[in-house]
């Protein structure tokens, strides 16, 4: 889909939401404002994504993975609720999946299983699962909302993925108080992270996805290099290669240095050698694995917020510095794949999993996709702590949950299903999504299951420890006109990975001017 196409889809989607809100009376009128707020407040990416986070990078990851895995006909049928949504005397609760994780075959199977178990456990409620491809999920959901046919529950979805419908969600706090759901098992900060500025609580803790560095042990062994560090120092920074000729601070300069050693052409020449032929590269040193959207990758150099106090655009300087760093790594050193290389048969859109990339910056949700074609975990990797930048570690975080639309006709039953997903069904779903439980009581079991998938002995303590370096403010902090903001960032990313002559500083200035107009138009 071209950028123009994507803009058109988003524009139509937002218009539909706004029309629905305007026509829907008091309840949705507020949502209508938030429909434009949808564009103004936030998975992810999560969802993207996610996961894109997703960053809806979690969303971005899902964009890549789901589009290949879900049959179009199945998605279309599911999007309409299926031909047979009859539930007899039961109250039907529709669960919409597609804005974030949930589209991989093993995830679909896990979701179908928990739905079947719930439906078999009682006779009052029937859950109907609707799974939609990530790349059409927003249009599908917007159309459903506009047609007065919104699902009851949506998720899993992160901050990014849910931003487009901000203000349309049910405040869960009255239901928590009425039913006595125990939130004290979570850190207070974790609960409050889901609270909106207006004081409502539309989400409850479910999954967290810390970020860290995946590294290919076989490629490091082959190069004779020490593995990246797995422990943070007292101030957060770590030391690489202690006691070796490579010893130094584990920062992004060190990553670039190692990446050059680990990048190899078809003749076996690495990127530190003048004879290296970048047109024949067969192995790369580093990649931003499905987290390359500009606010996501930029946060590797430090958290920031692109909106100034007066509402104008103000791209953080450290983001621009990181954009330049990665552009140099792609085009000057050749140690990170360009978009063309990313999409090549050698990397197949999933570079690290191909076994041809030595290091990858990604989130815990990426465990979903470091697998072979049969879903078996690949055993060539371990994980390392996040590198620092100028003495500071910023390991961005994604958090997913489920939300209930305010338009539901059965809020009590929807909340009962929601709590089932968050409690009884949590562990199998979390394992399928590759998400760490927000509930500390489930953490040990979650990582034990991951060990069964990845028996090589991955040091998951790295993931636990990385959570303490989460980005504040979040890289998915809502901005005015969120969807347009994301598209502008995606356009910049496309140029960064496709144009070797791109003047990053000048392009960042143009981007800031563009965002100024976008933010102003949203007021």
Short mmCIF file of C-alpha atoms in Angstrom, two decimals:
data_model
loop_
_atom_site.label_atom_id
_atom_site.label_comp_id
_atom_site.label_asym_id
_atom_site.label_seq_id
_atom_site.Cartn_x
_atom_site.Cartn_y
_atom_site.Cartn_z
CA UNK A 1 0.00 0.00 0.00
CA UNK A 2 1.41 3.38 -0.93
CA UNK A 3 1.64 6.25 1.50
CA UNK A 4 -1.13 8.07 -0.32
CA UNK A 5 -3.30 4.97 -0.09
CA UNK A 6 -2.59 4.67 3.61
CA UNK A 7 -3.43 8.30 4.21
CA UNK A 8 -6.68 7.83 2.33
CA UNK A 9 -7.58 4.78 4.38
CA UNK A 10 -6.87 6.52 7.63
CA UNK A 11 -8.76 9.61 6.55
CA UNK A 12 -11.80 7.56 5.59
CA UNK A 13 -11.56 5.61 8.83
CA UNK A 14 -11.45 8.75 10.91
CA UNK A 15 -14.31 10.32 9.02
CA UNK A 16 -16.41 7.22 9.62
CA UNK A 17 -15.63 7.28 13.30
CA UNK A 18 -16.47 10.96 13.53
CA UNK A 19 -19.73 10.48 11.65
CA UNK A 20 -20.66 7.62 13.94
CA UNK A 21 -19.82 9.66 16.99
CA UNK A 22 -21.75 12.69 15.77
CA UNK A 23 -24.80 10.57 15.03
CA UNK A 24 -24.58 8.44 18.09
CA UNK A 25 -25.92 10.82 20.70
CA UNK A 26 -24.31 11.80 23.91
CA UNK A 27 -22.26 8.74 24.51
CA UNK A 28 -20.47 8.75 21.25
CA UNK A 29 -20.43 12.49 20.69
CA UNK A 30 -17.74 12.60 23.26
CA UNK A 31 -16.22 9.74 21.44
CA UNK A 32 -16.54 11.74 18.28
CA UNK A 33 -14.40 14.39 19.75
CA UNK A 34 -12.08 11.69 20.72
CA UNK A 35 -12.41 10.29 17.29
CA UNK A 36 -10.48 13.24 16.26
CA UNK A 37 -8.75 12.91 19.51
CA UNK A 38 -8.26 9.43 18.25
CA UNK A 39 -5.99 11.02 16.13
CA UNK A 40 -4.85 12.93 19.12
CA UNK A 41 -4.37 10.35 21.77
CA UNK A 42 -2.90 6.66 21.77
CA UNK A 43 0.18 -1.11 21.53
CA UNK A 44 0.80 -0.62 20.23
CA UNK A 45 1.80 -0.50 17.57
CA UNK A 46 1.90 -1.50 18.81
CA UNK A 47 0.75 -2.85 17.31
CA UNK A 48 1.55 -2.28 16.09
CA UNK A 49 1.90 -2.69 17.05
CA UNK A 50 1.63 -3.61 18.57
CA UNK A 51 3.51 -5.80 18.23
CA UNK A 52 3.52 -1.97 17.00
CA UNK A 53 4.81 -1.50 19.13
CA UNK A 54 4.15 -1.21 18.30
CA UNK A 55 6.32 1.23 17.88
CA UNK A 56 3.27 0.06 17.62
CA UNK A 57 6.22 -1.49 16.96
CA UNK A 58 4.53 -4.31 18.65
CA UNK A 59 2.08 -3.21 15.87
CA UNK A 60 4.78 -2.97 13.28
CA UNK A 61 5.84 -6.53 14.04
CA UNK A 62 2.30 -7.66 13.60
CA UNK A 63 2.01 -5.76 10.34
CA UNK A 64 4.85 -7.88 9.03
CA UNK A 65 3.80 -11.17 10.48
CA UNK A 66 0.05 -11.15 10.30
CA UNK A 67 -0.33 -10.13 6.71
CA UNK A 68 1.36 -13.36 5.73
CA UNK A 69 -0.44 -15.62 8.08
CA UNK A 70 -4.13 -14.94 7.94
CA UNK A 71 -6.24 -16.07 5.09
CA UNK A 72 -8.14 -13.22 3.47
CA UNK A 73 -11.40 -15.07 3.40
CA UNK A 74 -11.07 -16.04 7.03
CA UNK A 75 -10.30 -12.46 7.97
CA UNK A 76 -13.25 -11.13 6.03
CA UNK A 77 -15.59 -13.65 7.56
CA UNK A 78 -14.28 -12.98 11.03
CA UNK A 79 -14.50 -9.25 10.50
CA UNK A 80 -18.20 -9.50 9.99
CA UNK A 81 -18.59 -11.71 12.97
CA UNK A 82 -18.93 -14.79 10.83
CA UNK A 83 -22.08 -15.98 9.17
CA UNK A 84 -23.21 -17.85 12.22
CA UNK A 85 -22.98 -15.65 15.29
CA UNK A 86 -26.10 -17.04 16.88
CA UNK A 87 -25.71 -17.74 20.55
CA UNK A 88 -29.24 -18.81 21.37
CA UNK A 89 -30.25 -17.48 24.78
CA UNK A 90 -26.73 -16.58 25.69
CA UNK A 91 -25.44 -13.02 25.73
CA UNK A 92 -23.00 -12.71 22.86
CA UNK A 93 -19.74 -10.88 23.52
CA UNK A 94 -17.65 -10.13 20.44
CA UNK A 95 -13.87 -10.07 20.91
CA UNK A 96 -12.04 -8.20 18.11
CA UNK A 97 -8.39 -9.16 17.50
CA UNK A 98 -6.20 -7.40 14.96
CA UNK A 99 -4.92 -4.05 16.23
CA UNK A 100 -1.95 -5.74 17.90
CA UNK A 101 -0.80 -9.32 18.52
CA UNK A 102 -3.01 -12.31 17.82
CA UNK A 103 -2.56 -13.11 14.14
CA UNK A 104 0.15 -15.76 14.19
CA UNK A 105 -1.07 -19.35 13.78
CA UNK A 106 -0.07 -20.34 17.31
CA UNK A 107 -1.71 -17.19 18.67
CA UNK A 108 -4.92 -17.89 16.78
CA UNK A 109 -4.95 -21.43 18.15
CA UNK A 110 -4.43 -20.22 21.72
CA UNK A 111 -7.20 -17.64 21.41
CA UNK A 112 -9.61 -20.19 19.96
CA UNK A 113 -8.81 -22.55 22.82
CA UNK A 114 -9.44 -20.03 25.60
CA UNK A 115 -12.69 -18.98 23.93
CA UNK A 116 -13.82 -22.61 23.70
CA UNK A 117 -12.95 -23.21 27.35
CA UNK A 118 -14.88 -20.14 28.43
CA UNK A 119 -17.94 -21.00 26.33
CA UNK A 120 -17.92 -24.57 27.67
CA UNK A 121 -17.61 -23.39 31.27
CA UNK A 122 -21.00 -21.69 31.58
CA UNK A 123 -24.34 -21.13 29.85
CA UNK A 124 -24.90 -17.37 30.17
CA UNK A 125 -22.32 -15.84 27.82
CA UNK A 126 -20.91 -16.83 24.45
CA UNK A 127 -17.68 -15.24 23.30
CA UNK A 128 -17.36 -14.79 19.53
CA UNK A 129 -13.79 -14.37 18.34
CA UNK A 130 -13.18 -12.01 15.41
CA UNK A 131 -9.65 -12.02 13.99
CA UNK A 132 -8.79 -9.45 11.33
CA UNK A 133 -5.54 -8.89 9.46
CA UNK A 134 -3.55 -6.11 11.04
CA UNK A 135 -3.26 -4.10 7.82
CA UNK A 136 -7.04 -3.86 7.48
CA UNK A 137 -7.98 -4.01 11.16
CA UNK A 138 -8.28 -0.24 11.62
CA UNK A 139 -10.48 0.23 8.57
CA UNK A 140 -12.58 -2.77 9.56
CA UNK A 141 -13.03 -1.61 13.13
CA UNK A 142 -13.74 1.98 12.10
CA UNK A 143 -16.39 0.75 9.68
CA UNK A 144 -17.97 -1.37 12.39
CA UNK A 145 -18.03 1.58 14.78
CA UNK A 146 -19.47 3.87 12.13
CA UNK A 147 -22.17 1.31 11.40
CA UNK A 148 -23.14 1.04 15.04
CA UNK A 149 -21.75 -2.49 15.10
CA UNK A 150 -18.70 -2.08 17.31
CA UNK A 151 -17.41 -5.22 19.03
CA UNK A 152 -17.60 -5.43 22.81
CA UNK A 153 -13.93 -6.12 23.50
CA UNK A 154 -10.81 -5.24 21.54
CA UNK A 155 -7.28 -6.45 22.14
CA UNK A 156 -4.62 -7.24 22.86
CA UNK A 157 -3.59 -3.74 21.93
CA UNK A 158 -0.99 -1.31 23.17
CA UNK A 159 -1.00 2.45 23.61
CA UNK A 160 -0.28 3.11 19.98
CA UNK A 161 -2.90 0.76 18.62
CA UNK A 162 -5.61 2.01 20.93
CA UNK A 163 -4.91 5.72 20.37
CA UNK A 164 -7.02 5.89 17.25
CA UNK A 165 -10.16 5.18 19.29
CA UNK A 166 -9.32 7.07 22.45
CA UNK A 167 -12.44 8.23 24.26
CA UNK A 168 -14.59 5.39 22.94
CA UNK A 169 -13.62 2.98 25.71
CA UNK A 170 -15.54 2.07 28.85
CA UNK A 171 -14.16 3.30 32.15
CA UNK A 172 -13.42 0.07 34.03
CA UNK A 173 -12.94 1.51 37.48
CA UNK A 174 -16.62 1.32 38.55
CA UNK A 175 -16.67 -2.36 37.52
CA UNK A 176 -13.46 -3.03 39.43
CA UNK A 177 -14.98 -1.50 42.55
CA UNK A 178 -18.31 -3.29 42.11
CA UNK A 179 -16.82 -6.75 41.52
CA UNK A 180 -13.89 -6.43 43.91
CA UNK A 181 -11.23 -7.21 41.33
CA UNK A 182 -7.91 -7.09 43.18
CA UNK A 183 -5.56 -4.59 41.60
CA UNK A 184 -3.15 -4.56 44.55
CA UNK A 185 -1.26 -7.50 42.99
CA UNK A 186 0.11 -5.04 40.44
CA UNK A 187 2.53 -2.23 41.04
CA UNK A 188 0.53 0.95 41.50
CA UNK A 189 2.54 2.57 38.69
CA UNK A 190 1.53 -0.24 36.36
CA UNK A 191 -2.15 0.39 36.99
CA UNK A 192 -1.84 4.15 36.79
CA UNK A 193 -0.03 3.81 33.47
CA UNK A 194 -3.38 2.89 31.94
CA UNK A 195 -5.23 5.89 33.38
CA UNK A 196 -6.21 8.68 31.00
CA UNK A 197 -5.77 12.36 31.63
CA UNK A 198 -9.48 12.68 32.41
CA UNK A 199 -9.07 10.21 35.30
CA UNK A 200 -10.81 7.26 33.66
CA UNK A 201 -9.26 3.79 33.66
CA UNK A 202 -10.03 2.12 30.30
CA UNK A 203 -7.40 -0.62 30.61
CA UNK A 204 -6.10 -3.00 33.27
CA UNK A 205 -2.58 -4.49 33.38
CA UNK A 206 -2.07 -7.60 31.28
CA UNK A 207 1.18 -7.81 29.32
CA UNK A 208 4.48 -5.97 29.23
CA UNK A 209 7.16 -6.13 26.56
CA UNK A 210 10.54 -4.77 27.68
CA UNK A 211 13.15 -4.22 24.98
CA UNK A 212 16.74 -5.49 24.85
CA UNK A 213 19.27 -6.82 22.34
CA UNK A 214 18.92 -10.21 20.67
CA UNK A 215 22.27 -11.60 19.54
CA UNK A 216 23.26 -14.57 17.40
CA UNK A 217 25.72 -16.65 19.44
CA UNK A 218 26.88 -18.61 16.38
CA UNK A 219 27.87 -15.46 14.47
CA UNK A 220 29.70 -14.04 17.49
CA UNK A 221 31.54 -17.35 17.93
CA UNK A 222 32.43 -17.41 14.26
CA UNK A 223 33.86 -13.88 14.50
CA UNK A 224 35.73 -14.68 17.72
CA UNK A 225 34.00 -11.84 19.56
CA UNK A 226 32.86 -11.82 23.21
CA UNK A 227 29.11 -11.93 23.69
CA UNK A 228 27.30 -8.69 24.59
CA UNK A 229 26.84 -8.11 28.35
CA UNK A 230 23.90 -9.51 30.30
CA UNK A 231 24.07 -7.42 33.45
CA UNK A 232 23.45 -3.72 33.98
CA UNK A 233 25.90 -1.81 36.14
CA UNK A 234 24.87 0.22 39.16
CA UNK A 235 24.24 3.28 37.02
CA UNK A 236 22.61 1.23 34.28
CA UNK A 237 25.55 1.20 31.91
CA UNK A 238 27.37 -2.05 31.15
CA UNK A 239 30.85 -3.09 30.02
CA UNK A 240 31.49 -5.11 26.87
CA UNK A 241 34.31 -7.61 26.52
CA UNK A 242 35.79 -7.01 29.95
CA UNK A 243 39.42 -8.13 30.01
CA UNK A 244 39.65 -8.45 26.23
CA UNK A 245 41.00 -6.21 23.50
CA UNK A 246 37.41 -5.17 22.79
CA UNK A 247 36.64 -3.95 26.32
CA UNK A 248 34.61 -0.77 26.43
CA UNK A 249 31.35 0.81 27.45
CA UNK A 250 28.36 -1.05 26.07
CA UNK A 251 26.90 1.88 24.15
CA UNK A 252 25.71 2.51 20.60
CA UNK A 253 29.23 3.33 19.42
CA UNK A 254 30.30 -0.14 20.58
CA UNK A 255 27.32 -1.66 18.78
CA UNK A 256 28.40 0.07 15.56
CA UNK A 257 31.99 -1.10 16.06
CA UNK A 258 30.94 -4.73 16.53
CA UNK A 259 28.38 -4.52 13.74
CA UNK A 260 31.14 -3.70 11.25
CA UNK A 261 33.13 -6.78 12.34
CA UNK A 262 30.03 -8.93 12.03
CA UNK A 263 29.00 -7.69 8.57
CA UNK A 264 30.35 -9.96 5.84
CA UNK A 265 30.15 -10.07 2.04
CA UNK A 266 29.94 -13.12 -0.21
CA UNK A 267 33.74 -13.32 -0.28
CA UNK A 268 33.98 -13.54 3.49
CA UNK A 269 35.31 -9.97 3.82
CA UNK A 270 33.95 -7.99 6.76
CA UNK A 271 32.90 -4.34 6.72
CA UNK A 272 36.06 -3.14 8.50
CA UNK A 273 38.08 -4.11 5.41
CA UNK A 274 38.42 -1.73 2.45
CA UNK A 275 37.85 -4.72 0.16
CA UNK A 276 34.38 -5.25 1.59
CA UNK A 277 31.76 -5.25 -1.20
CA UNK A 278 28.49 -3.97 0.26
CA UNK A 279 26.62 -4.92 -2.89
CA UNK A 280 27.37 -8.57 -2.05
CA UNK A 281 26.50 -8.49 1.66
CA UNK A 282 25.31 -11.82 3.03
CA UNK A 283 25.48 -11.09 6.75
CA UNK A 284 24.69 -7.89 8.68
CA UNK A 285 25.82 -6.77 12.11
CA UNK A 286 22.72 -5.02 13.45
CA UNK A 287 19.09 -4.25 12.73
CA UNK A 288 16.24 -2.37 14.35
CA UNK A 289 13.98 -5.42 14.16
CA UNK A 290 10.45 -4.15 13.48
CA UNK A 291 11.09 -1.10 15.69
CA UNK A 292 12.37 1.29 13.08
CA UNK A 293 9.52 3.81 13.05
CA UNK A 294 11.25 7.06 13.84
CA UNK A 295 9.92 7.78 17.34
CA UNK A 296 10.72 4.17 18.25
CA UNK A 297 14.27 3.97 16.95
CA UNK A 298 15.05 7.51 18.09
CA UNK A 299 14.21 6.60 21.68
CA UNK A 300 17.25 4.29 21.73
CA UNK A 301 19.20 7.52 22.29
CA UNK A 302 16.80 8.84 24.92
CA UNK A 303 13.15 9.41 25.70
CA UNK A 304 11.44 12.52 24.42
CA UNK A 305 8.17 14.07 23.33
CA UNK A 306 7.76 15.81 19.96
CA UNK A 307 5.19 18.38 21.11
CA UNK A 308 6.31 21.62 22.78
CA UNK A 309 4.34 23.31 25.56
CA UNK A 310 2.83 25.72 23.04
CA UNK A 311 1.60 22.84 20.88
CA UNK A 312 4.18 23.23 18.13
CA UNK A 313 6.39 20.39 16.93
CA UNK A 314 9.70 19.96 18.71
CA UNK A 315 11.54 16.81 17.65
CA UNK A 316 13.97 15.79 20.41
CA UNK A 317 17.60 16.36 19.41
CA UNK A 318 18.61 12.87 20.59
CA UNK A 319 16.12 11.34 18.17
CA UNK A 320 17.71 13.16 15.25
CA UNK A 321 21.15 12.03 16.46
CA UNK A 322 19.96 8.41 16.46
CA UNK A 323 18.38 8.75 13.02
CA UNK A 324 21.74 9.94 11.71
CA UNK A 325 23.53 7.07 13.52
CA UNK A 326 21.32 4.44 11.91
CA UNK A 327 21.43 6.06 8.46
CA UNK A 328 25.24 5.99 8.68
CA UNK A 329 25.18 2.34 9.77
CA UNK A 330 23.00 1.43 6.79
CA UNK A 331 24.62 3.53 4.08
CA UNK A 332 28.17 4.47 5.16
CA UNK A 333 29.16 1.23 6.91
CA UNK A 334 26.71 -1.17 5.30
CA UNK A 335 26.29 -2.95 8.65
CA UNK A 336 22.49 -2.64 8.82
CA UNK A 337 20.14 -3.61 5.98
CA UNK A 338 18.52 -1.07 3.68
CA UNK A 339 14.85 -1.52 2.90
CA UNK A 340 15.73 -3.39 -0.31
CA UNK A 341 18.01 -5.75 1.62
CA UNK A 342 15.45 -6.07 4.41
CA UNK A 343 12.91 -7.35 1.87
CA UNK A 344 15.38 -9.58 0.00
CA UNK A 345 15.15 -13.39 -0.09
CA UNK A 346 18.14 -13.50 2.24
CA UNK A 347 16.34 -11.68 5.05
CA UNK A 348 12.72 -12.23 4.01
CA UNK A 349 11.38 -9.34 6.05
CA UNK A 350 12.45 -11.02 9.31
CA UNK A 351 16.20 -10.32 9.38
CA UNK A 352 17.31 -11.64 12.77
CA UNK A 353 15.31 -14.85 12.52
CA UNK A 354 16.96 -15.52 9.14
CA UNK A 355 20.21 -16.21 11.00
CA UNK A 356 21.99 -13.61 8.85
CA UNK A 357 22.01 -10.72 11.33
CA UNK A 358 24.17 -10.71 14.46
CA UNK A 359 22.30 -8.25 16.71
CA UNK A 360 18.77 -6.91 16.82
CA UNK A 361 17.05 -4.26 18.89
CA UNK A 362 13.56 -5.49 19.66
CA UNK A 363 11.03 -6.32 22.35
CA UNK A 364 10.06 -9.45 24.21
CA UNK A 365 7.15 -9.89 21.78
CA UNK A 366 9.69 -10.79 19.09
CA UNK A 367 10.00 -14.26 20.68
CA UNK A 368 6.85 -14.91 18.69
CA UNK A 369 8.88 -14.87 15.52
CA UNK A 370 12.35 -16.25 16.29
CA UNK A 371 11.05 -19.60 15.17
CA UNK A 372 11.18 -21.94 12.23
CA UNK A 373 8.34 -22.51 9.78
CA UNK A 374 6.81 -25.08 12.13
CA UNK A 375 6.81 -22.68 15.08
CA UNK A 376 9.76 -24.30 16.84
CA UNK A 377 12.03 -21.90 18.69
CA UNK A 378 15.39 -21.17 17.05
CA UNK A 379 18.34 -21.96 19.31
CA UNK A 380 21.06 -19.71 17.94
CA UNK A 381 20.36 -16.69 20.11
CA UNK A 382 20.56 -15.23 23.59
CA UNK A 383 19.71 -11.71 24.82
CA UNK A 384 21.80 -8.83 26.15
CA UNK A 385 21.17 -5.63 28.08
CA UNK A 386 20.28 -2.44 26.26
CA UNK A 387 23.21 -0.21 25.23
CA UNK A 388 23.55 3.23 26.75
CA UNK A 389 23.82 6.63 25.09
CA UNK A 390 25.88 9.29 26.82
CA UNK A 391 25.67 7.35 30.08
CA UNK A 392 21.93 6.75 30.04
CA UNK A 393 20.01 3.56 29.20
CA UNK A 394 16.58 3.93 27.65
CA UNK A 395 14.96 0.57 26.94
CA UNK A 396 11.53 1.45 25.63
CA UNK A 397 8.55 -0.52 26.86
CA UNK A 398 5.34 -1.77 25.28
CA UNK A 399 2.27 -2.78 27.28
CA UNK A 400 -0.79 -4.52 25.90
CA UNK A 401 -4.22 -5.08 27.33
CA UNK A 402 -7.87 -5.51 26.38
CA UNK A 403 -10.47 -2.75 26.32
CA UNK A 404 -14.25 -2.63 26.28
CA UNK A 405 -16.04 -0.24 23.96
CA UNK A 406 -18.39 2.13 25.72
CA UNK A 407 -21.07 1.27 23.16
CA UNK A 408 -21.40 -2.31 24.41
CA UNK A 409 -24.96 -3.31 25.27
CA UNK A 410 -23.68 -5.80 27.85
CA UNK A 411 -21.04 -4.08 29.96
CA UNK A 412 -21.32 -6.49 32.91
CA UNK A 413 -20.91 -9.56 30.73
CA UNK A 414 -18.14 -7.89 28.74
CA UNK A 415 -16.31 -7.13 31.98
CA UNK A 416 -16.71 -10.77 33.07
CA UNK A 417 -15.09 -11.89 29.82
CA UNK A 418 -12.40 -9.24 30.19
CA UNK A 419 -11.45 -10.47 33.64
CA UNK A 420 -11.38 -14.04 32.30
CA UNK A 421 -8.87 -12.98 29.65
CA UNK A 422 -6.80 -11.12 32.24
CA UNK A 423 -6.86 -13.92 34.83
CA UNK A 424 -7.81 -17.52 33.96
CA UNK A 425 -6.75 -17.28 30.32
CA UNK A 426 -3.80 -15.00 30.94
CA UNK A 427 -0.94 -17.51 30.93
CA UNK A 428 -1.73 -19.36 27.67
CA UNK A 429 -2.43 -16.05 25.93
CA UNK A 430 0.72 -14.41 27.28
CA UNK A 431 2.80 -17.36 26.13
CA UNK A 432 1.26 -17.20 22.68
CA UNK A 433 1.84 -13.43 22.45
CA UNK A 434 5.38 -13.68 23.83
CA UNK A 435 4.44 -11.18 26.51
CA UNK A 436 5.69 -10.97 30.07
CA UNK A 437 2.85 -11.00 32.59
CA UNK A 438 2.01 -7.78 34.33
CA UNK A 439 0.91 -10.02 37.22
CA UNK A 440 4.09 -10.92 39.17
CA UNK A 441 2.51 -14.22 40.25
CA UNK A 442 2.61 -15.46 36.65
CA UNK A 443 6.17 -14.44 35.79
CA UNK A 444 7.98 -17.66 36.73
CA UNK A 445 5.55 -19.86 34.85
CA UNK A 446 5.75 -17.59 31.80
CA UNK A 447 9.53 -17.79 31.53
CA UNK A 448 9.48 -21.54 32.27
CA UNK A 449 7.25 -21.98 29.23
CA UNK A 450 9.60 -19.86 27.12
CA UNK A 451 12.46 -22.14 28.22
CA UNK A 452 10.58 -25.08 26.76
CA UNK A 453 10.36 -23.28 23.43
CA UNK A 454 13.96 -22.02 23.56
CA UNK A 455 15.91 -24.78 25.38
CA UNK A 456 19.33 -23.19 24.79
CA UNK A 457 19.09 -21.36 28.13
CA UNK A 458 18.21 -17.77 27.24
CA UNK A 459 19.00 -15.40 30.10
CA UNK A 460 15.49 -14.01 30.62
CA UNK A 461 16.71 -12.07 33.65
CA UNK A 462 17.89 -9.53 31.09
CA UNK A 463 14.27 -8.90 30.09
CA UNK A 464 13.21 -8.53 33.71
CA UNK A 465 16.05 -6.10 34.43
CA UNK A 466 15.47 -4.04 31.30
CA UNK A 467 12.00 -3.07 32.49
CA UNK A 468 13.54 -0.65 35.00
CA UNK A 469 14.89 1.47 32.12
CA UNK A 470 11.54 2.08 30.44
CA UNK A 471 11.15 5.27 28.44
CA UNK A 472 9.42 8.17 30.21
CA UNK A 473 7.60 9.74 28.51
CA UNK A 474 6.66 6.77 26.39
CA UNK A 475 7.64 6.95 22.74
CA UNK A 476 3.95 6.24 22.13
CA UNK A 477 2.77 9.17 24.21
CA UNK A 478 -0.28 10.57 22.44
CA UNK A 479 0.21 13.54 20.15
CA UNK A 480 -2.32 15.73 18.34
CA UNK A 481 -3.48 13.98 15.15
CA UNK A 482 -1.80 10.72 16.12
CA UNK A 483 -2.50 8.85 12.89
CA UNK A 484 -1.18 11.65 10.71
CA UNK A 485 1.84 11.96 13.00
CA UNK A 486 2.54 8.25 12.56
CA UNK A 487 2.27 8.47 8.80
CA UNK A 488 4.68 11.39 8.67
CA UNK A 489 7.12 9.36 10.77
CA UNK A 490 6.67 6.35 8.47
CA UNK A 491 7.43 8.48 5.41
CA UNK A 492 10.67 9.61 7.06
CA UNK A 493 11.58 6.01 7.90
CA UNK A 494 11.03 5.00 4.28
CA UNK A 495 13.39 7.73 3.11
CA UNK A 496 15.99 6.83 5.74
CA UNK A 497 16.14 3.23 4.60
CA UNK A 498 15.92 3.94 0.87
CA UNK A 499 17.90 7.13 0.21
CA UNK A 500 21.69 6.91 0.76
CA UNK A 501 22.03 10.66 0.17
CA UNK A 502 19.32 11.75 2.60
CA UNK A 503 20.40 14.79 4.62
CA UNK A 504 19.01 13.70 7.96
CA UNK A 505 19.29 17.10 9.66
CA UNK A 506 17.59 18.93 6.79
CA UNK A 507 14.92 16.24 6.47
CA UNK A 508 14.27 16.38 10.22
CA UNK A 509 13.74 20.13 9.90
CA UNK A 510 11.23 19.56 7.11
CA UNK A 511 9.52 16.89 9.17
CA UNK A 512 9.22 19.26 12.12
CA UNK A 513 7.63 21.87 9.87
CA UNK A 514 5.18 19.26 8.55
CA UNK A 515 4.29 18.18 12.09
CA UNK A 516 3.76 21.82 13.04
CA UNK A 517 1.03 22.00 10.44
CA UNK A 518 -0.47 18.67 11.47
CA UNK A 519 -0.60 19.63 15.14
CA UNK A 520 -2.00 23.08 14.41
CA UNK A 521 -4.74 21.65 12.19
CA UNK A 522 -5.80 19.32 14.98
CA UNK A 523 -6.48 22.13 17.47
#
